[in-house]
Amino acid sequence: MKEIKLPFLVRLTFVLTSILAVGYLAVIGKTILAPLFFSFLMALLLLPFAKFLETRLKFRRALSTFSSVLVMGVVLTAILYFFASQLSDFTKDFPVLQKQVTKSLLELQVWISKTFHLNISNQWKYINQGLEKLLSSTGIILGFTVAMFSSSLAFVIFSILFFIFILNYRRLLYHFIVSVFTEKHTMKVHEVMAEIQRIIKSYISGLFIQILIVSILTIGLLTLLDVKYAILIGVLTGLMNLIPYIGIFVSCLLACLISFATGGSATLFVLLGYVGIHVIDGNIILPLVVGSKVKINALFTFIGLLVGEAIWGISGMFLSIPFLAILKIIFERVEGLQPWGKVLGEETRIRKPRRKYKITKNITLHEKE
């Protein structure tokens, strides 16, 4: 068939219409698509475990799938139980924290009055307004935190069901994806699928290691500074660190508020410690553990977070980065889409070759006349 060349504006119209249609379908299908993509990532992570049970221990497909679901269920139950117990204690102490915030603000007001010689009575209106904003922002942060880790019952049920189906029918789904494309692209499709499976598996495993390291560092910092709920805030920081830039900022603000509310004088050190942990995570932990093969630049990371939150809410913020990583792998291996894969990644620095200079020594001997 003869290739039809369309004008640029027509092709641009088709592309924009397709993007809008896909975005609209993602919005209306949030209840199904969000747990489906999460289950796909979990299936990639636990696929080696299922293969080990089938090849080494001679488990049947159904039994290996059930064992993988059991492992995922135990991990999710342990995480939910931990946060439920910790948040229960925190909720009980929240009225006390409010009183301590009021007391700390009054002490801060007296210190400002003595230091800068300001009239206390004229500051009451501004202090009360600041107190109301502070307490309301604390409630917003707590609501954001609770909403982030309190998944709905439908999301959990759909995730488990999709996880079972994806693991059980993985070969059927794999052959379907390969057969969709023409025969001449079969090797390229096999290569892309294997690369996605390998890189995403290592990427998710690296994220879990990153969560563990950041949580340990934060717990150690807060324990050293004698901040209350150090374990809860530390684990929360490790999990929220999956949301680039925004997660560490929200968890740092929460830790500083709790340190200030409990009358601690180490609020500034908490802030500096979080900055140090963020620097260590971005320059040492992330490159070594997660790697740079699926590294997305800051611009498209921020755009992905905003689009993910607008489409799927908080779960979309978590899932946007793996989704961009999968798109980057596909774009880099599909002819005509390589520029999109490059623009998603980091800028490659061109190393100029060093000039080599050869030192020669020419010595000429002249006889004296």
CSV table of C-alpha atoms in Angstrom, one decimal:
chain,number,residue,atom,x,y,z
A,1,MET,CA,0.0,0.0,0.0
A,2,LYS,CA,1.2,3.5,-0.8
A,3,GLU,CA,2.0,5.6,2.2
A,4,ILE,CA,-0.3,8.6,2.5
A,5,LYS,CA,1.4,11.8,3.6
A,6,LEU,CA,-0.8,14.1,5.6
A,7,PRO,CA,-0.2,17.8,6.3
A,8,PHE,CA,1.4,18.7,9.6
A,9,LEU,CA,-1.7,20.4,11.0
A,10,VAL,CA,-3.8,17.3,10.3
A,11,ARG,CA,-1.3,15.0,12.0
A,12,LEU,CA,-1.1,17.4,14.9
A,13,THR,CA,-4.9,17.3,15.2
A,14,PHE,CA,-4.9,13.6,15.2
A,15,VAL,CA,-2.2,13.4,17.9
A,16,LEU,CA,-4.0,16.0,20.2
A,17,THR,CA,-7.3,14.3,19.7
A,18,SER,CA,-5.8,10.9,20.6
A,19,ILE,CA,-4.2,12.4,23.8
A,20,LEU,CA,-7.5,14.0,24.9
A,21,ALA,CA,-9.4,10.7,24.2
A,22,VAL,CA,-6.9,8.7,26.2
A,23,GLY,CA,-6.9,11.2,29.1
A,24,TYR,CA,-10.7,11.2,29.1
A,25,LEU,CA,-10.8,7.4,29.2
A,26,ALA,CA,-8.2,7.4,32.0
A,27,VAL,CA,-10.4,9.8,34.1
A,28,ILE,CA,-13.7,7.9,33.7
A,29,GLY,CA,-11.9,4.6,34.1
A,30,LYS,CA,-10.0,5.5,37.3
A,31,THR,CA,-11.7,2.9,39.4
A,32,ILE,CA,-10.5,0.1,37.1
A,33,LEU,CA,-7.3,1.4,35.5
A,34,ALA,CA,-5.5,2.6,38.6
A,35,PRO,CA,-5.6,-0.8,40.4
A,36,LEU,CA,-5.0,-2.6,37.0
A,37,PHE,CA,-1.7,-0.7,36.5
A,38,PHE,CA,-0.7,-1.2,40.2
A,39,SER,CA,-1.4,-4.9,39.9
A,40,PHE,CA,0.7,-5.0,36.7
A,41,LEU,CA,3.7,-3.5,38.6
A,42,MET,CA,3.2,-5.9,41.5
A,43,ALA,CA,3.0,-8.8,39.1
A,44,LEU,CA,6.3,-7.8,37.5
A,45,LEU,CA,7.9,-7.6,40.9
A,46,LEU,CA,6.6,-11.0,42.1
A,47,LEU,CA,7.0,-12.8,38.8
A,48,PRO,CA,10.4,-14.3,39.6
A,49,PHE,CA,9.0,-15.7,42.9
A,50,ALA,CA,6.1,-17.3,40.9
A,51,LYS,CA,8.5,-18.7,38.4
A,52,PHE,CA,10.7,-20.1,41.1
A,53,LEU,CA,7.8,-21.9,42.7
A,54,GLU,CA,6.8,-23.4,39.3
A,55,THR,CA,10.2,-24.4,38.1
A,56,ARG,CA,12.1,-25.4,41.2
A,57,LEU,CA,9.3,-26.6,43.5
A,58,LYS,CA,7.1,-27.8,40.7
A,59,PHE,CA,4.0,-25.8,41.8
A,60,ARG,CA,1.1,-25.6,39.5
A,61,ARG,CA,0.2,-22.2,38.1
A,62,ALA,CA,-2.8,-21.7,40.3
A,63,LEU,CA,-0.8,-22.7,43.5
A,64,SER,CA,2.1,-20.4,42.6
A,65,THR,CA,-0.3,-17.5,41.9
A,66,PHE,CA,-2.1,-18.1,45.2
A,67,SER,CA,1.3,-18.1,47.1
A,68,SER,CA,2.3,-14.8,45.4
A,69,VAL,CA,-1.1,-13.3,46.4
A,70,LEU,CA,-0.5,-14.5,49.9
A,71,VAL,CA,2.9,-12.8,50.1
A,72,MET,CA,1.5,-9.5,48.7
A,73,GLY,CA,-1.5,-9.7,51.1
A,74,VAL,CA,0.8,-10.2,54.1
A,75,VAL,CA,3.0,-7.3,53.2
A,76,LEU,CA,0.0,-4.9,52.6
A,77,THR,CA,-1.7,-6.1,55.8
A,78,ALA,CA,1.5,-5.4,57.8
A,79,ILE,CA,1.8,-1.9,56.4
A,80,LEU,CA,-1.8,-1.1,57.0
A,81,TYR,CA,-1.7,-2.4,60.6
A,82,PHE,CA,1.4,-0.4,61.3
A,83,PHE,CA,0.0,2.9,60.1
A,84,ALA,CA,-3.4,2.2,61.7
A,85,SER,CA,-1.8,1.6,65.1
A,86,GLN,CA,0.5,4.6,64.9
A,87,LEU,CA,-2.1,7.0,63.6
A,88,SER,CA,-4.5,5.8,66.3
A,89,ASP,CA,-2.0,6.9,69.0
A,90,PHE,CA,-1.3,10.1,67.1
A,91,THR,CA,-5.0,11.0,66.9
A,92,LYS,CA,-5.4,10.5,70.6
A,93,ASP,CA,-2.6,13.0,71.3
A,94,PHE,CA,-3.7,15.5,68.7
A,95,PRO,CA,-5.7,17.7,71.2
A,96,VAL,CA,-2.6,17.8,73.5
A,97,LEU,CA,-0.6,18.8,70.5
A,98,GLN,CA,-3.0,21.7,69.8
A,99,LYS,CA,-2.6,23.0,73.3
A,100,GLN,CA,1.2,22.7,73.0
A,101,VAL,CA,1.1,24.7,69.7
A,102,THR,CA,-0.8,27.4,71.5
A,103,LYS,CA,1.6,27.5,74.4
A,104,SER,CA,4.7,27.5,72.0
A,105,LEU,CA,3.2,30.4,70.0
A,106,LEU,CA,2.6,32.4,73.2
A,107,GLU,CA,6.2,31.9,74.2
A,108,LEU,CA,7.3,32.9,70.7
A,109,GLN,CA,5.2,36.0,71.0
A,110,VAL,CA,6.7,37.0,74.3
A,111,TRP,CA,10.2,36.5,72.9
A,112,ILE,CA,9.4,38.6,69.8
A,113,SER,CA,8.0,41.3,72.1
A,114,LYS,CA,11.1,41.4,74.3
A,115,THR,CA,13.5,41.2,71.5
A,116,PHE,CA,12.0,43.7,69.0
A,117,HIS,CA,10.1,45.8,71.7
A,118,LEU,CA,6.7,45.3,70.2
A,119,ASN,CA,3.4,45.7,72.0
A,120,ILE,CA,1.9,42.3,72.9
A,121,SER,CA,-1.7,43.5,72.8
A,122,ASN,CA,-1.4,44.7,69.2
A,123,GLN,CA,-0.1,41.3,68.1
A,124,TRP,CA,-3.0,39.2,69.4
A,125,LYS,CA,-5.1,39.5,66.3
A,126,TYR,CA,-2.2,38.5,64.1
A,127,ILE,CA,-1.2,35.6,66.4
A,128,ASN,CA,-4.7,34.2,66.5
A,129,GLN,CA,-5.0,34.4,62.7
A,130,GLY,CA,-1.6,32.6,62.4
A,131,LEU,CA,-2.7,30.0,65.0
A,132,GLU,CA,-5.9,29.3,63.1
A,133,LYS,CA,-4.0,28.9,59.8
A,134,LEU,CA,-1.4,26.7,61.4
A,135,LEU,CA,-3.9,24.4,63.0
A,136,SER,CA,-5.9,24.2,59.8
A,137,SER,CA,-2.8,23.4,57.8
A,138,THR,CA,-2.0,20.7,60.3
A,139,GLY,CA,-5.4,19.2,59.7
A,140,ILE,CA,-4.9,19.4,55.9
A,141,ILE,CA,-1.5,17.6,56.2
A,142,LEU,CA,-3.0,14.9,58.4
A,143,GLY,CA,-5.9,14.5,56.1
A,144,PHE,CA,-3.6,14.2,53.1
A,145,THR,CA,-1.5,11.6,55.0
A,146,VAL,CA,-4.5,9.5,56.0
A,147,ALA,CA,-6.0,9.7,52.6
A,148,MET,CA,-2.7,8.6,51.0
A,149,PHE,CA,-2.5,5.4,53.0
A,150,SER,CA,-6.1,4.5,53.5
A,151,SER,CA,-6.9,2.8,50.2
A,152,SER,CA,-10.5,2.3,49.4
A,153,LEU,CA,-12.0,-1.2,49.6
A,154,ALA,CA,-12.7,-1.3,45.9
A,155,PHE,CA,-9.1,-0.4,45.1
A,156,VAL,CA,-7.8,-3.3,47.3
A,157,ILE,CA,-10.3,-5.8,45.9
A,158,PHE,CA,-9.7,-4.9,42.3
A,159,SER,CA,-5.9,-4.9,42.8
A,160,ILE,CA,-5.9,-8.4,44.2
A,161,LEU,CA,-8.2,-9.7,41.5
A,162,PHE,CA,-6.2,-8.1,38.7
A,163,PHE,CA,-3.0,-9.4,40.3
A,164,ILE,CA,-4.4,-13.0,40.2
A,165,PHE,CA,-5.5,-12.8,36.6
A,166,ILE,CA,-2.3,-11.2,35.4
A,167,LEU,CA,-0.1,-13.8,37.0
A,168,ASN,CA,-2.4,-16.7,36.0
A,169,TYR,CA,-2.8,-15.6,32.3
A,170,ARG,CA,0.6,-14.0,31.8
A,171,ARG,CA,1.6,-16.2,28.9
A,172,LEU,CA,-1.8,-15.6,27.1
A,173,LEU,CA,-1.4,-11.8,27.6
A,174,TYR,CA,2.2,-11.9,26.4
A,175,HIS,CA,1.4,-13.8,23.2
A,176,PHE,CA,-1.6,-11.5,22.6
A,177,ILE,CA,0.7,-8.4,22.8
A,178,VAL,CA,3.2,-10.0,20.4
A,179,SER,CA,0.6,-11.1,17.9
A,180,VAL,CA,-1.0,-7.7,17.7
A,181,PHE,CA,2.1,-6.5,15.7
A,182,THR,CA,3.2,-7.7,12.3
A,183,GLU,CA,5.7,-10.5,12.0
A,184,LYS,CA,8.6,-8.3,11.0
A,185,HIS,CA,8.3,-6.5,14.4
A,186,THR,CA,8.2,-9.7,16.4
A,187,MET,CA,11.8,-9.6,17.6
A,188,LYS,CA,11.5,-5.9,18.4
A,189,VAL,CA,8.4,-6.6,20.5
A,190,HIS,CA,10.1,-9.4,22.4
A,191,GLU,CA,13.1,-7.2,23.1
A,192,VAL,CA,10.9,-4.3,24.4
A,193,MET,CA,8.8,-6.6,26.6
A,194,ALA,CA,11.9,-8.3,28.1
A,195,GLU,CA,13.5,-4.9,28.6
A,196,ILE,CA,10.4,-3.5,30.3
A,197,GLN,CA,10.1,-6.5,32.6
A,198,ARG,CA,13.8,-6.4,33.5
A,199,ILE,CA,14.1,-2.7,34.1
A,200,ILE,CA,10.8,-2.2,35.9
A,201,LYS,CA,11.5,-5.1,38.1
A,202,SER,CA,14.8,-3.7,39.1
A,203,TYR,CA,13.3,-0.2,39.4
A,204,ILE,CA,10.6,-1.3,41.8
A,205,SER,CA,13.0,-3.4,43.8
A,206,GLY,CA,15.3,-0.4,44.0
A,207,LEU,CA,12.4,1.8,45.2
A,208,PHE,CA,11.8,-0.6,48.1
A,209,ILE,CA,15.4,-0.4,49.1
A,210,GLN,CA,15.3,3.4,48.8
A,211,ILE,CA,12.3,3.5,51.1
A,212,LEU,CA,14.1,1.3,53.7
A,213,ILE,CA,17.3,3.4,53.7
A,214,VAL,CA,15.5,6.8,53.8
A,215,SER,CA,13.2,5.5,56.6
A,216,ILE,CA,16.2,4.3,58.7
A,217,LEU,CA,18.0,7.6,58.2
A,218,THR,CA,14.9,9.7,59.1
A,219,ILE,CA,14.2,7.5,62.2
A,220,GLY,CA,17.8,7.9,63.3
A,221,LEU,CA,17.7,11.7,62.8
A,222,LEU,CA,14.4,12.2,64.7
A,223,THR,CA,15.3,9.8,67.5
A,224,LEU,CA,18.6,11.7,67.9
A,225,LEU,CA,16.8,15.0,68.1
A,226,ASP,CA,14.2,13.5,70.5
A,227,VAL,CA,11.2,14.2,68.2
A,228,LYS,CA,8.0,12.4,69.2
A,229,TYR,CA,6.6,9.7,66.8
A,230,ALA,CA,10.0,9.3,65.2
A,231,ILE,CA,9.1,5.8,63.8
A,232,LEU,CA,5.8,6.9,62.3
A,233,ILE,CA,7.3,10.0,60.7
A,234,GLY,CA,10.4,8.1,59.5
A,235,VAL,CA,8.4,5.4,57.7
A,236,LEU,CA,6.0,8.0,56.4
A,237,THR,CA,9.0,10.0,55.0
A,238,GLY,CA,10.3,6.9,53.3
A,239,LEU,CA,7.0,6.1,51.6
A,240,MET,CA,6.2,9.7,50.7
A,241,ASN,CA,9.7,10.1,49.2
A,242,LEU,CA,8.3,8.1,46.2
A,243,ILE,CA,6.6,11.3,45.2
A,244,PRO,CA,9.6,13.4,44.0
A,245,TYR,CA,10.1,16.8,45.6
A,246,ILE,CA,6.5,17.0,47.0
A,247,GLY,CA,6.7,14.0,49.3
A,248,ILE,CA,9.9,15.0,51.2
A,249,PHE,CA,8.5,18.6,51.6
A,250,VAL,CA,5.2,17.5,53.1
A,251,SER,CA,6.9,15.0,55.5
A,252,CYS,CA,9.5,17.6,56.5
A,253,LEU,CA,6.7,20.1,57.2
A,254,LEU,CA,4.9,17.5,59.3
A,255,ALA,CA,8.1,16.6,61.3
A,256,CYS,CA,8.8,20.3,61.9
A,257,LEU,CA,5.2,20.9,63.1
A,258,ILE,CA,5.4,18.0,65.6
A,259,SER,CA,8.8,19.1,66.8
A,260,PHE,CA,7.5,22.7,67.3
A,261,ALA,CA,4.2,21.5,68.9
A,262,THR,CA,5.9,19.3,71.5
A,263,GLY,CA,8.0,22.2,72.7
A,264,GLY,CA,11.2,20.9,71.1
A,265,SER,CA,14.0,23.4,70.4
A,266,ALA,CA,15.4,21.3,67.5
A,267,THR,CA,13.0,22.4,64.8
A,268,LEU,CA,15.7,24.1,62.8
A,269,PHE,CA,17.9,21.0,63.1
A,270,VAL,CA,15.0,18.8,61.9
A,271,LEU,CA,14.8,21.1,58.8
A,272,LEU,CA,18.5,20.9,58.2
A,273,GLY,CA,18.5,17.2,58.7
A,274,TYR,CA,15.8,16.7,56.1
A,275,VAL,CA,17.7,18.8,53.7
A,276,GLY,CA,20.8,16.6,54.3
A,277,ILE,CA,18.7,13.4,53.8
A,278,HIS,CA,17.3,14.7,50.6
A,279,VAL,CA,20.8,15.6,49.3
A,280,ILE,CA,22.1,12.1,50.2
A,281,ASP,CA,19.1,10.4,48.7
A,282,GLY,CA,19.3,12.4,45.4
A,283,ASN,CA,23.0,12.1,44.9
A,284,ILE,CA,24.0,8.8,46.5
A,285,ILE,CA,21.1,6.5,47.3
A,286,LEU,CA,19.0,7.1,44.1
A,287,PRO,CA,21.8,6.7,41.6
A,288,LEU,CA,23.3,3.6,43.3
A,289,VAL,CA,20.1,1.7,44.2
A,290,VAL,CA,17.5,2.7,41.6
A,291,GLY,CA,20.0,3.5,38.8
A,292,SER,CA,19.8,5.9,35.9
A,293,LYS,CA,18.3,3.7,33.2
A,294,VAL,CA,14.8,4.9,33.8
A,295,LYS,CA,15.7,8.3,35.2
A,296,ILE,CA,13.2,11.0,34.2
A,297,ASN,CA,14.3,14.6,34.2
A,298,ALA,CA,12.8,17.0,36.7
A,299,LEU,CA,10.6,18.8,34.2
A,300,PHE,CA,8.6,15.8,33.0
A,301,THR,CA,8.7,14.3,36.6
A,302,PHE,CA,6.8,17.4,37.8
A,303,ILE,CA,4.5,17.4,34.8
A,304,GLY,CA,3.8,13.6,35.4
A,305,LEU,CA,3.0,14.3,39.0
A,306,LEU,CA,0.5,17.0,38.2
A,307,VAL,CA,-1.2,15.0,35.4
A,308,GLY,CA,-1.2,11.9,37.6
A,309,GLU,CA,-2.9,13.7,40.5
A,310,ALA,CA,-5.4,15.3,38.1
A,311,ILE,CA,-6.4,12.0,36.6
A,312,TRP,CA,-6.1,9.4,39.4
A,313,GLY,CA,-5.6,11.5,42.5
A,314,ILE,CA,-2.9,10.5,45.1
A,315,SER,CA,-2.5,7.0,43.5
A,316,GLY,CA,-1.8,8.7,40.2
A,317,MET,CA,1.1,10.6,41.8
A,318,PHE,CA,2.7,7.3,42.9
A,319,LEU,CA,2.1,5.5,39.6
A,320,SER,CA,3.1,8.4,37.3
A,321,ILE,CA,6.8,7.8,37.6
A,322,PRO,CA,6.8,4.0,36.7
A,323,PHE,CA,4.4,4.9,33.9
A,324,LEU,CA,6.8,7.4,32.4
A,325,ALA,CA,9.6,4.9,32.8
A,326,ILE,CA,7.7,2.4,30.7
A,327,LEU,CA,6.9,5.0,28.1
A,328,LYS,CA,10.6,6.0,28.0
A,329,ILE,CA,11.6,2.4,27.3
A,330,ILE,CA,9.0,2.0,24.6
A,331,PHE,CA,9.9,5.3,22.9
A,332,GLU,CA,13.6,4.6,22.8
A,333,ARG,CA,13.0,1.4,20.9
A,334,VAL,CA,10.3,2.4,18.4
A,335,GLU,CA,11.3,3.9,15.2
A,336,GLY,CA,10.2,7.5,15.0
A,337,LEU,CA,9.7,7.9,18.7
A,338,GLN,CA,13.3,8.1,19.8
A,339,PRO,CA,13.2,11.9,20.3
A,340,TRP,CA,10.4,11.5,22.8
A,341,GLY,CA,12.4,9.0,24.8
A,342,LYS,CA,15.4,11.4,24.8
A,343,VAL,CA,13.4,14.3,26.0
A,344,LEU,CA,12.0,12.3,28.9
A,345,GLY,CA,15.5,11.4,30.1
A,346,GLU,CA,18.4,13.4,31.5
A,347,GLU,CA,20.6,15.5,29.2
A,348,THR,CA,23.6,13.7,28.1
A,349,ARG,CA,26.8,15.6,28.4
A,350,ILE,CA,29.0,15.5,25.4
A,351,ARG,CA,32.6,14.9,26.4
A,352,LYS,CA,35.0,16.6,24.2
A,353,PRO,CA,38.1,14.5,23.4
A,354,ARG,CA,41.2,15.9,25.0
A,355,ARG,CA,43.9,17.0,22.7
A,356,LYS,CA,47.0,15.0,22.9
A,357,TYR,CA,50.3,16.7,22.5
A,358,LYS,CA,53.4,14.9,21.5
A,359,ILE,CA,56.6,16.4,22.7
A,360,THR,CA,59.4,15.8,20.3
A,361,LYS,CA,62.9,16.9,20.9
A,362,ASN,CA,65.0,17.6,17.8
A,363,ILE,CA,68.6,18.1,18.6
A,364,THR,CA,71.0,19.2,15.8
A,365,LEU,CA,74.7,19.1,16.4
A,366,HIS,CA,76.8,21.6,14.5
A,367,GLU,CA,80.6,21.2,14.3
A,368,LYS,CA,82.6,24.1,15.3
A,369,GLU,CA,84.8,25.5,12.5
